[in-house]
CSV table of C-alpha atoms and ligand atoms in Angstrom, one decimal:
chain,number,residue,atom,x,y,z
A,747,MET,CA,-100.1,-73.4,70.8
A,748,THR,CA,-98.8,-74.8,67.5
A,749,VAL,CA,-100.2,-77.5,65.2
A,750,TRP,CA,-97.7,-80.0,66.8
A,751,ASP,CA,-99.1,-79.6,70.4
A,752,GLY,CA,-101.4,-82.2,71.8
A,753,PRO,CA,-103.1,-85.2,70.3
A,754,VAL,CA,-105.3,-85.3,67.2
A,755,VAL,CA,-108.6,-85.3,68.8
A,756,ASP,CA,-112.1,-84.7,67.5
A,757,LYS,CA,-115.2,-82.9,68.9
A,758,PHE,CA,-116.1,-86.1,70.7
A,759,GLY,CA,-112.8,-86.6,72.5
A,760,ARG,CA,-111.7,-89.5,70.2
A,761,VAL,CA,-107.9,-89.3,70.0
A,762,HIS,CA,-106.6,-90.5,66.4
A,763,ARG,CA,-103.5,-92.7,66.1
A,764,ASP,CA,-104.3,-95.0,63.3
A,765,LEU,CA,-103.8,-94.3,59.6
A,766,ARG,CA,-105.2,-96.5,56.8
A,767,ILE,CA,-103.5,-96.0,53.5
A,768,SER,CA,-104.9,-97.2,50.2
A,769,LEU,CA,-101.9,-97.9,48.0
A,770,THR,CA,-104.0,-98.5,44.7
A,771,ASP,CA,-107.5,-98.7,43.7
A,772,LYS,CA,-106.8,-101.6,41.4
A,773,CYS,CA,-107.4,-105.1,42.1
A,774,ASN,CA,-106.8,-108.7,40.7
A,775,LEU,CA,-110.2,-109.9,42.1
A,776,ARG,CA,-113.8,-108.7,41.5
A,777,CYS,CA,-115.5,-109.6,44.7
A,778,SER,CA,-119.1,-109.1,44.1
A,779,TYR,CA,-119.7,-107.0,47.2
A,780,CYS,CA,-116.8,-104.7,46.3
A,781,MET,CA,-116.3,-104.3,42.5
A,782,PRO,CA,-118.3,-104.8,39.4
A,783,PRO,CA,-117.1,-107.4,36.9
A,784,GLU,CA,-115.7,-104.9,34.5
A,785,GLY,CA,-113.7,-103.1,37.2
A,786,LEU,CA,-114.0,-99.4,37.8
A,787,PRO,CA,-112.8,-96.2,36.1
A,788,TRP,CA,-109.3,-96.4,37.7
A,789,LEU,CA,-107.6,-93.3,39.2
A,790,ALA,CA,-105.3,-91.5,36.9
A,791,LYS,CA,-101.7,-92.7,37.5
A,792,GLU,CA,-100.4,-89.1,37.8
A,793,ASN,CA,-102.7,-88.5,40.7
A,794,LEU,CA,-101.5,-91.5,42.8
A,795,LEU,CA,-99.4,-90.6,45.8
A,796,THR,CA,-95.7,-91.4,45.2
A,797,THR,CA,-93.9,-93.3,47.9
A,798,ASP,CA,-92.1,-90.2,48.9
A,799,GLU,CA,-95.3,-88.3,49.4
A,800,ILE,CA,-96.8,-91.3,51.5
A,801,GLU,CA,-93.6,-91.3,53.6
A,802,ARG,CA,-93.9,-87.6,54.2
A,803,VAL,CA,-97.5,-87.7,55.2
A,804,ALA,CA,-96.7,-90.7,57.6
A,805,SER,CA,-93.8,-88.8,59.1
A,806,VAL,CA,-96.1,-85.9,59.9
A,807,LEU,CA,-98.7,-88.1,61.4
A,808,ALA,CA,-96.1,-89.9,63.6
A,809,ARG,CA,-95.1,-86.5,64.9
A,810,LEU,CA,-98.8,-86.0,65.7
A,811,GLY,CA,-99.0,-89.1,67.8
A,812,PHE,CA,-99.9,-91.7,65.2
A,813,VAL,CA,-98.6,-95.2,66.0
A,814,GLU,CA,-100.0,-97.6,63.4
A,815,ILE,CA,-100.4,-97.7,59.7
A,816,ARG,CA,-102.5,-100.3,57.8
A,817,LEU,CA,-101.7,-100.6,54.1
A,818,THR,CA,-104.7,-101.5,52.0
A,819,GLY,CA,-106.5,-100.9,48.7
A,820,GLY,CA,-107.6,-102.1,46.2
A,821,GLU,CA,-105.0,-104.8,46.4
A,822,PRO,CA,-101.9,-103.3,48.1
A,823,LEU,CA,-99.7,-106.2,46.8
A,824,LEU,CA,-100.3,-104.8,43.2
A,825,ARG,CA,-98.1,-101.8,44.0
A,826,ARG,CA,-94.8,-102.6,42.4
A,827,ASP,CA,-92.7,-101.0,45.2
A,828,ILE,CA,-94.7,-102.5,48.1
A,829,VAL,CA,-91.6,-103.8,49.8
A,830,ASP,CA,-90.0,-100.4,49.7
A,831,VAL,CA,-93.2,-98.7,51.0
A,832,VAL,CA,-93.2,-101.0,53.9
A,833,ALA,CA,-89.4,-100.5,54.6
A,834,ARG,CA,-89.6,-96.8,54.5
A,835,LEU,CA,-92.8,-96.5,56.7
A,836,SER,CA,-91.5,-99.0,59.3
A,837,ARG,CA,-88.4,-96.9,59.8
A,838,ILE,CA,-90.4,-93.8,60.9
A,839,GLU,CA,-90.3,-93.1,64.6
A,840,GLY,CA,-93.6,-92.5,66.4
A,841,PRO,CA,-94.3,-91.7,70.0
A,842,GLU,CA,-94.1,-95.5,70.9
A,843,GLY,CA,-91.1,-96.3,68.7
A,844,PRO,CA,-91.2,-97.2,65.0
A,845,LEU,CA,-94.6,-97.1,63.4
A,846,ARG,CA,-96.4,-100.5,63.4
A,847,ILE,CA,-97.2,-101.5,59.8
A,848,SER,CA,-99.8,-103.9,58.9
A,849,MET,CA,-101.6,-104.9,55.7
A,850,THR,CA,-104.9,-106.1,54.5
A,851,THR,CA,-104.6,-108.2,51.4
A,852,ASN,CA,-106.4,-110.8,49.3
A,853,GLY,CA,-103.2,-112.9,49.6
A,854,ILE,CA,-102.5,-113.2,45.9
A,855,ARG,CA,-98.7,-113.0,45.2
A,856,LEU,CA,-98.0,-112.9,48.9
A,857,ASP,CA,-96.0,-116.1,48.7
A,858,ARG,CA,-93.6,-114.3,46.4
A,859,VAL,CA,-93.0,-111.4,48.6
A,860,MET,CA,-93.7,-112.5,52.1
A,861,ASP,CA,-90.0,-112.9,53.2
A,862,GLN,CA,-89.1,-109.5,51.8
A,863,LEU,CA,-92.1,-107.9,53.5
A,864,LYS,CA,-91.2,-109.4,56.8
A,865,GLU,CA,-87.6,-108.3,56.3
A,866,ALA,CA,-88.8,-104.7,55.5
A,867,GLY,CA,-90.6,-104.6,58.9
A,868,LEU,CA,-94.2,-105.6,58.2
A,869,GLN,CA,-95.7,-106.7,61.6
A,870,ARG,CA,-99.2,-108.0,60.9
A,871,LEU,CA,-101.3,-109.4,58.0
A,872,ASN,CA,-105.1,-109.7,57.5
A,873,ILE,CA,-105.9,-111.9,54.5
A,874,SER,CA,-109.4,-111.8,53.1
A,875,LEU,CA,-111.1,-115.2,52.3
A,876,ASP,CA,-114.9,-115.5,52.2
A,877,THR,CA,-115.2,-119.1,51.2
A,878,VAL,CA,-113.2,-122.4,51.4
A,879,ASN,CA,-115.0,-123.7,48.5
A,880,PRO,CA,-112.9,-123.2,45.3
A,881,ALA,CA,-115.8,-123.1,42.8
A,882,ARG,CA,-117.7,-120.7,45.1
A,883,PHE,CA,-114.6,-118.5,45.3
A,884,ALA,CA,-114.4,-118.3,41.5
A,885,GLU,CA,-118.0,-117.2,41.4
A,886,LEU,CA,-117.8,-114.7,44.1
A,887,THR,CA,-114.5,-113.2,43.0
A,888,ARG,CA,-114.9,-113.8,39.3
A,889,ARG,CA,-111.4,-115.1,39.1
A,890,GLU,CA,-109.8,-118.6,39.4
A,891,LYS,CA,-107.3,-117.6,42.0
A,892,PHE,CA,-108.3,-119.8,45.0
A,893,GLU,CA,-105.0,-121.7,45.0
A,894,ASP,CA,-103.0,-118.4,44.9
A,895,VAL,CA,-104.8,-117.2,47.9
A,896,LEU,CA,-104.1,-120.5,49.7
A,897,ALA,CA,-100.4,-120.2,48.8
A,898,GLY,CA,-100.5,-116.6,50.3
A,899,ILE,CA,-102.1,-117.8,53.6
A,900,GLN,CA,-99.5,-120.6,53.8
A,901,ALA,CA,-96.7,-118.1,53.3
A,902,ALA,CA,-98.2,-116.0,55.9
A,903,ARG,CA,-98.5,-118.8,58.3
A,904,ASP,CA,-94.8,-119.9,57.6
A,905,SER,CA,-93.6,-116.3,58.2
A,906,GLY,CA,-94.4,-116.5,61.9
A,907,LEU,CA,-96.1,-113.0,61.9
A,908,ARG,CA,-98.8,-113.2,64.4
A,909,PRO,CA,-101.6,-112.7,65.0
A,910,LEU,CA,-102.4,-113.7,61.5
A,911,LYS,CA,-106.1,-112.8,60.7
A,912,ILE,CA,-108.5,-114.0,58.0
A,913,ASN,CA,-111.3,-111.7,57.2
A,914,ALA,CA,-114.6,-113.1,55.8
A,915,VAL,CA,-117.6,-111.0,54.8
A,916,ALA,CA,-120.8,-112.7,55.8
A,917,MET,CA,-123.3,-113.0,52.9
A,918,ARG,CA,-126.6,-114.5,52.8
A,919,GLY,CA,-127.1,-117.2,50.3
A,920,VAL,CA,-123.4,-117.0,49.5
A,921,ASN,CA,-121.3,-118.3,52.4
A,922,ASP,CA,-123.7,-118.4,55.3
A,923,ASP,CA,-123.7,-122.2,55.2
A,924,GLU,CA,-119.9,-122.4,55.7
A,925,PHE,CA,-119.2,-120.1,58.7
A,926,CYS,CA,-118.1,-123.2,60.7
A,927,ASP,CA,-116.0,-124.6,57.8
A,928,LEU,CA,-114.3,-121.1,57.6
A,929,LEU,CA,-113.5,-121.2,61.3
A,930,ARG,CA,-112.0,-124.7,61.1
A,931,PHE,CA,-110.0,-123.6,58.1
A,932,ALA,CA,-108.5,-120.7,60.2
A,933,GLN,CA,-107.9,-122.9,63.1
A,934,GLU,CA,-105.9,-125.3,60.9
A,935,HIS,CA,-103.9,-122.3,59.5
A,936,GLU,CA,-103.1,-120.8,63.0
A,937,ALA,CA,-105.2,-117.8,62.0
A,938,GLN,CA,-107.8,-115.7,63.9
A,939,LEU,CA,-110.9,-115.5,61.8
A,940,ARG,CA,-112.9,-112.2,61.7
A,941,PHE,CA,-116.4,-112.2,60.3
A,942,ILE,CA,-117.4,-108.7,58.8
A,943,GLU,CA,-120.9,-107.6,58.4
A,944,GLN,CA,-121.5,-106.5,54.8
A,945,MET,CA,-121.5,-102.8,54.5
A,946,PRO,CA,-123.1,-100.5,51.9
A,947,LEU,CA,-119.9,-99.7,50.1
A,948,ASP,CA,-120.2,-101.7,46.9
A,949,ALA,CA,-119.9,-100.1,43.6
A,950,GLY,CA,-123.0,-101.9,42.3
A,951,HIS,CA,-125.2,-100.8,45.2
A,952,ILE,CA,-126.4,-104.3,45.8
A,953,TRP,CA,-126.3,-104.1,49.6
A,954,SER,CA,-129.5,-104.5,51.5
A,955,ARG,CA,-130.1,-103.7,55.1
A,956,VAL,CA,-132.9,-106.3,55.3
A,957,THR,CA,-131.1,-109.2,53.8
A,958,MET,CA,-127.6,-108.7,55.2
A,959,VAL,CA,-126.3,-111.3,57.7
A,960,GLN,CA,-126.3,-109.8,61.1
A,961,GLY,CA,-123.6,-110.3,63.8
A,962,HIS,CA,-125.8,-112.2,66.1
A,963,GLU,CA,-126.7,-114.7,63.3
A,964,ILE,CA,-123.0,-115.4,62.6
A,965,LEU,CA,-122.6,-116.2,66.4
A,966,GLU,CA,-125.6,-118.4,66.5
A,967,LYS,CA,-124.4,-120.5,63.6
A,968,LEU,CA,-120.9,-120.8,65.2
A,969,GLN,CA,-122.3,-121.8,68.6
A,970,ALA,CA,-124.0,-124.7,67.0
A,971,GLU,CA,-120.6,-126.3,66.7
A,972,PHE,CA,-118.2,-124.4,68.8
A,973,THR,CA,-118.1,-123.1,72.4
A,974,LEU,CA,-117.5,-119.4,72.3
A,975,GLU,CA,-116.4,-117.3,75.4
A,976,PRO,CA,-116.2,-113.5,75.1
A,977,VAL,CA,-112.6,-112.1,75.4
A,978,GLY,CA,-112.3,-109.0,77.8
A,979,GLU,CA,-112.4,-105.4,76.7
A,980,ARG,CA,-112.3,-104.5,73.0
A,981,GLY,CA,-110.6,-101.0,73.3
A,982,SER,CA,-110.6,-99.3,69.9
A,983,SER,CA,-110.7,-102.7,68.2
A,984,PRO,CA,-113.8,-103.1,65.9
A,985,ALA,CA,-114.2,-106.8,66.7
A,986,GLU,CA,-116.0,-108.4,69.4
A,987,VAL,CA,-113.8,-111.4,70.1
A,988,PHE,CA,-114.5,-114.8,71.5
A,989,THR,CA,-112.2,-117.8,72.4
A,990,VAL,CA,-113.1,-121.0,70.5
A,991,ASP,CA,-113.4,-124.2,72.5
A,992,GLY,CA,-111.3,-122.7,75.3
A,993,GLY,CA,-108.6,-121.2,73.0
A,994,PRO,CA,-106.1,-120.4,71.9
A,995,THR,CA,-107.9,-119.7,68.7
A,996,THR,CA,-110.2,-116.7,68.7
A,997,VAL,CA,-113.0,-115.7,66.4
A,998,GLY,CA,-114.3,-112.1,66.1
A,999,VAL,CA,-117.4,-110.5,64.6
A,1000,ILE,CA,-117.0,-107.0,63.2
A,1001,ALA,CA,-120.6,-105.8,63.4
A,1002,SER,CA,-120.0,-102.4,61.7
A,1003,VAL,CA,-123.7,-102.1,60.8
A,1004,THR,CA,-125.7,-103.6,63.7
A,1005,ALA,CA,-123.3,-102.7,66.6
A,1006,PRO,CA,-121.2,-99.8,65.3
A,1007,PHE,CA,-118.0,-99.1,67.2
A,1008,CYS,CA,-117.8,-95.5,66.0
A,1009,GLY,CA,-117.5,-94.3,69.7
A,1010,ALA,CA,-114.0,-95.8,70.0
A,1011,CYS,CA,-112.9,-95.0,66.3
A,1012,ASP,CA,-109.3,-93.8,66.2
A,1013,ARG,CA,-108.9,-94.0,62.4
A,1014,VAL,CA,-108.3,-91.6,59.5
A,1015,ARG,CA,-107.9,-92.8,55.9
A,1016,LEU,CA,-105.8,-91.6,53.0
A,1017,THR,CA,-106.9,-92.6,49.6
A,1018,ALA,CA,-104.5,-93.7,46.8
A,1019,ASP,CA,-105.1,-90.3,45.2
A,1020,GLY,CA,-104.2,-88.4,48.3
A,1021,GLN,CA,-107.5,-87.6,49.8
A,1022,LEU,CA,-108.0,-87.6,53.5
A,1023,ARG,CA,-111.2,-89.1,54.8
A,1024,ASN,CA,-112.3,-89.1,58.5
A,1025,CYS,CA,-114.6,-92.1,58.0
A,1026,LEU,CA,-115.3,-95.0,55.6
A,1027,PHE,CA,-118.7,-93.3,55.2
A,1028,ALA,CA,-117.6,-89.7,55.0
A,1029,ARG,CA,-119.3,-87.6,52.4
A,1030,GLU,CA,-116.2,-85.1,52.3
A,1031,GLU,CA,-112.6,-85.4,51.6
A,1032,SER,CA,-109.7,-83.1,52.1
A,1033,ASP,CA,-107.4,-82.7,49.2
A,1034,LEU,CA,-104.0,-83.5,50.6
A,1035,LEU,CA,-102.6,-84.3,47.1
A,1036,THR,CA,-103.0,-80.7,46.0
A,1037,LEU,CA,-101.5,-79.4,49.2
A,1038,LEU,CA,-98.6,-81.7,48.8
A,1039,ARG,CA,-98.0,-80.7,45.3
A,1040,SER,CA,-98.3,-77.0,45.7
A,1041,GLY,CA,-95.6,-76.7,48.1
A,1042,GLY,CA,-97.5,-77.2,51.4
A,1043,SER,CA,-95.3,-77.3,54.5
A,1044,ASP,CA,-95.4,-80.0,57.2
A,1045,GLU,CA,-97.5,-77.5,59.3
A,1046,ASP,CA,-100.0,-77.3,56.5
A,1047,ILE,CA,-100.3,-81.0,56.4
A,1048,ALA,CA,-100.7,-81.2,60.2
A,1049,ALA,CA,-103.3,-78.5,60.1
A,1050,MET,CA,-105.3,-80.2,57.3
A,1051,LEU,CA,-105.3,-83.5,59.3
A,1052,ARG,CA,-106.6,-81.6,62.4
A,1053,ALA,CA,-109.3,-79.9,60.5
A,1054,THR,CA,-110.4,-83.2,58.9
A,1055,ILE,CA,-110.6,-84.9,62.2
A,1056,SER,CA,-112.4,-82.1,63.9
A,1057,GLY,CA,-115.2,-82.4,61.3
A,1058,LYS,CA,-115.7,-86.1,62.0
A,1059,ARG,CA,-119.2,-87.1,62.8
A,1060,ALA,CA,-120.2,-89.1,65.8
A,1061,GLY,CA,-121.1,-92.2,63.7
A,1062,HIS,CA,-121.6,-93.5,60.3
A,1063,GLY,CA,-125.4,-93.3,60.5
A,1064,ILE,CA,-126.1,-96.3,58.3
A,1065,ASP,CA,-129.4,-96.8,60.0
A,1066,ASP,CA,-130.4,-93.0,59.7
A,1067,PRO,CA,-133.2,-92.4,57.3
A,1068,GLY,CA,-131.1,-89.9,55.4
A,1069,PHE,CA,-128.0,-92.2,55.0
A,1070,LEU,CA,-126.2,-91.8,51.7
A,1071,GLN,CA,-123.7,-94.4,50.4
A,1072,PRO,CA,-120.4,-92.6,49.8
A,1073,ASP,CA,-119.6,-91.9,46.1
A,1074,ARG,CA,-116.3,-93.9,46.3
A,1075,PRO,CA,-116.7,-97.7,46.6
A,1076,MET,CA,-114.7,-99.5,49.3
A,1077,SER,CA,-111.9,-100.4,46.8
A,1078,ALA,CA,-111.2,-96.8,46.1
A,1079,ILE,CA,-111.4,-95.7,49.8
A,1080,GLY,CA,-109.3,-98.4,51.3
A,1081,GLY,CA,-111.0,-101.0,53.5
B,1539,SAM,N1,-107.9,-106.2,48.5
B,1539,SAM,C1,-107.6,-106.4,49.9
B,1539,SAM,C2,-108.5,-107.4,50.5
B,1539,SAM,O1,-109.5,-107.8,49.9
B,1539,SAM,O2,-108.2,-107.8,51.6
B,1539,SAM,C3,-107.7,-105.0,50.6
B,1539,SAM,C4,-108.8,-104.1,50.3
B,1539,SAM,S1,-110.4,-104.7,50.7
B,1539,SAM,C5,-111.4,-103.4,50.3
B,1539,SAM,C6,-110.4,-104.7,52.4
B,1539,SAM,C7,-111.4,-105.5,53.2
B,1539,SAM,O3,-112.7,-104.9,53.0
B,1539,SAM,C8,-111.5,-106.9,52.8
B,1539,SAM,O4,-111.5,-107.8,53.9
B,1539,SAM,C9,-113.0,-107.0,52.1
B,1539,SAM,O5,-113.5,-108.2,52.2
B,1539,SAM,C10,-113.6,-105.9,52.9
B,1539,SAM,N2,-114.8,-105.4,52.1
B,1539,SAM,C11,-114.9,-104.9,50.8
B,1539,SAM,N3,-116.1,-104.5,50.6
B,1539,SAM,C12,-116.9,-104.7,51.7
B,1539,SAM,C13,-118.2,-104.5,52.0
B,1539,SAM,N4,-119.1,-103.9,51.1
B,1539,SAM,N5,-118.6,-104.7,53.3
B,1539,SAM,C14,-117.7,-105.2,54.1
B,1539,SAM,N6,-116.5,-105.5,53.9
B,1539,SAM,C15,-116.0,-105.2,52.6
B,1540,SF4,FE1,-110.3,-106.6,45.4
B,1540,SF4,FE2,-110.3,-106.6,48.1
B,1540,SF4,FE3,-112.4,-105.5,46.7
B,1540,SF4,FE4,-112.0,-108.2,46.7
B,1540,SF4,S1,-112.5,-107.0,48.5
B,1540,SF4,S2,-112.4,-106.8,45.0
B,1540,SF4,S3,-109.8,-108.4,46.8
B,1540,SF4,S4,-110.2,-104.8,46.8
């Protein structure tokens, strides 16, 4: 038996097929639940994975059965060669044909590169938008970029890439009075809205289990104005999905904290500085960067991935008394 034989499976039988790559830890917004106003100590430039290195890692993972890559950050569109990254990754053959490439972005600058990204092979987009109120957006993100995000959403809509998703983090006292407005906005833009429970991943450690908005509260608020019907099986999808007023629009709730979906997790994460993480909440990382830069072979990369996955815990344990927030904030892990 070699490192190439069989799926990448952990101790709990979960087969891993989905890679999240953080392309940069930098961002042009400062969402309060993610980054402090002054930003963070950015990763050293020389430690960022090059596009050749990313392509190599993705090729090894495709050989090991991976079928999907999501590009994230930080803000992935800040990476200068983002179009080239997408083009190179989407040419890699996996077990089900070329790898499927998707991206999570705040939408700023998307209008300028949307056509090129689609041409390069990008298949799906998630755009983050937590409020449809411009003044609130400025307060929450500490930047006057609401119009830029709207332009990005419009470009994504015009691109025809579907499903187009909008992600909104639910926050008490911040946007919990506009869940229905967000859903109407998504409907008008042919997008599928996904509410996300806030997780303890902020650099400022402001998250509170007691005050966070829980998934069931989100649904209750939406049900006051919309008829929601659950949509079938969710597979490895983190969202519980509902049709809105009979469809075709859907809305989803990603209740990572109150209804974790760890049992179906098929993801592994690669940080912008080349560290492999088997979970958003992992306390350990595997140093792929050093392996890549010290002449490691493809077999060595495959072996490191398998070892990382075999150490994966059953769940994130946010509700466990001994839970510790990871040292890296979300922006440096890749959401
Ligand atoms: N900058 C891009 C964006 O905002 O879409 C990609 C990176 S961002 C870290 C990815 C996703 O994580 C966003 O939808 C964001 O709202 C979400 N996120 C960030 N911090 C979070 C937290 N503490 N809890 C839940 N979601 C969070
Ligand atoms: Fe930037 Fe995304 Fe974090 Fe907001 S959530 S600060 S857009 S990385």
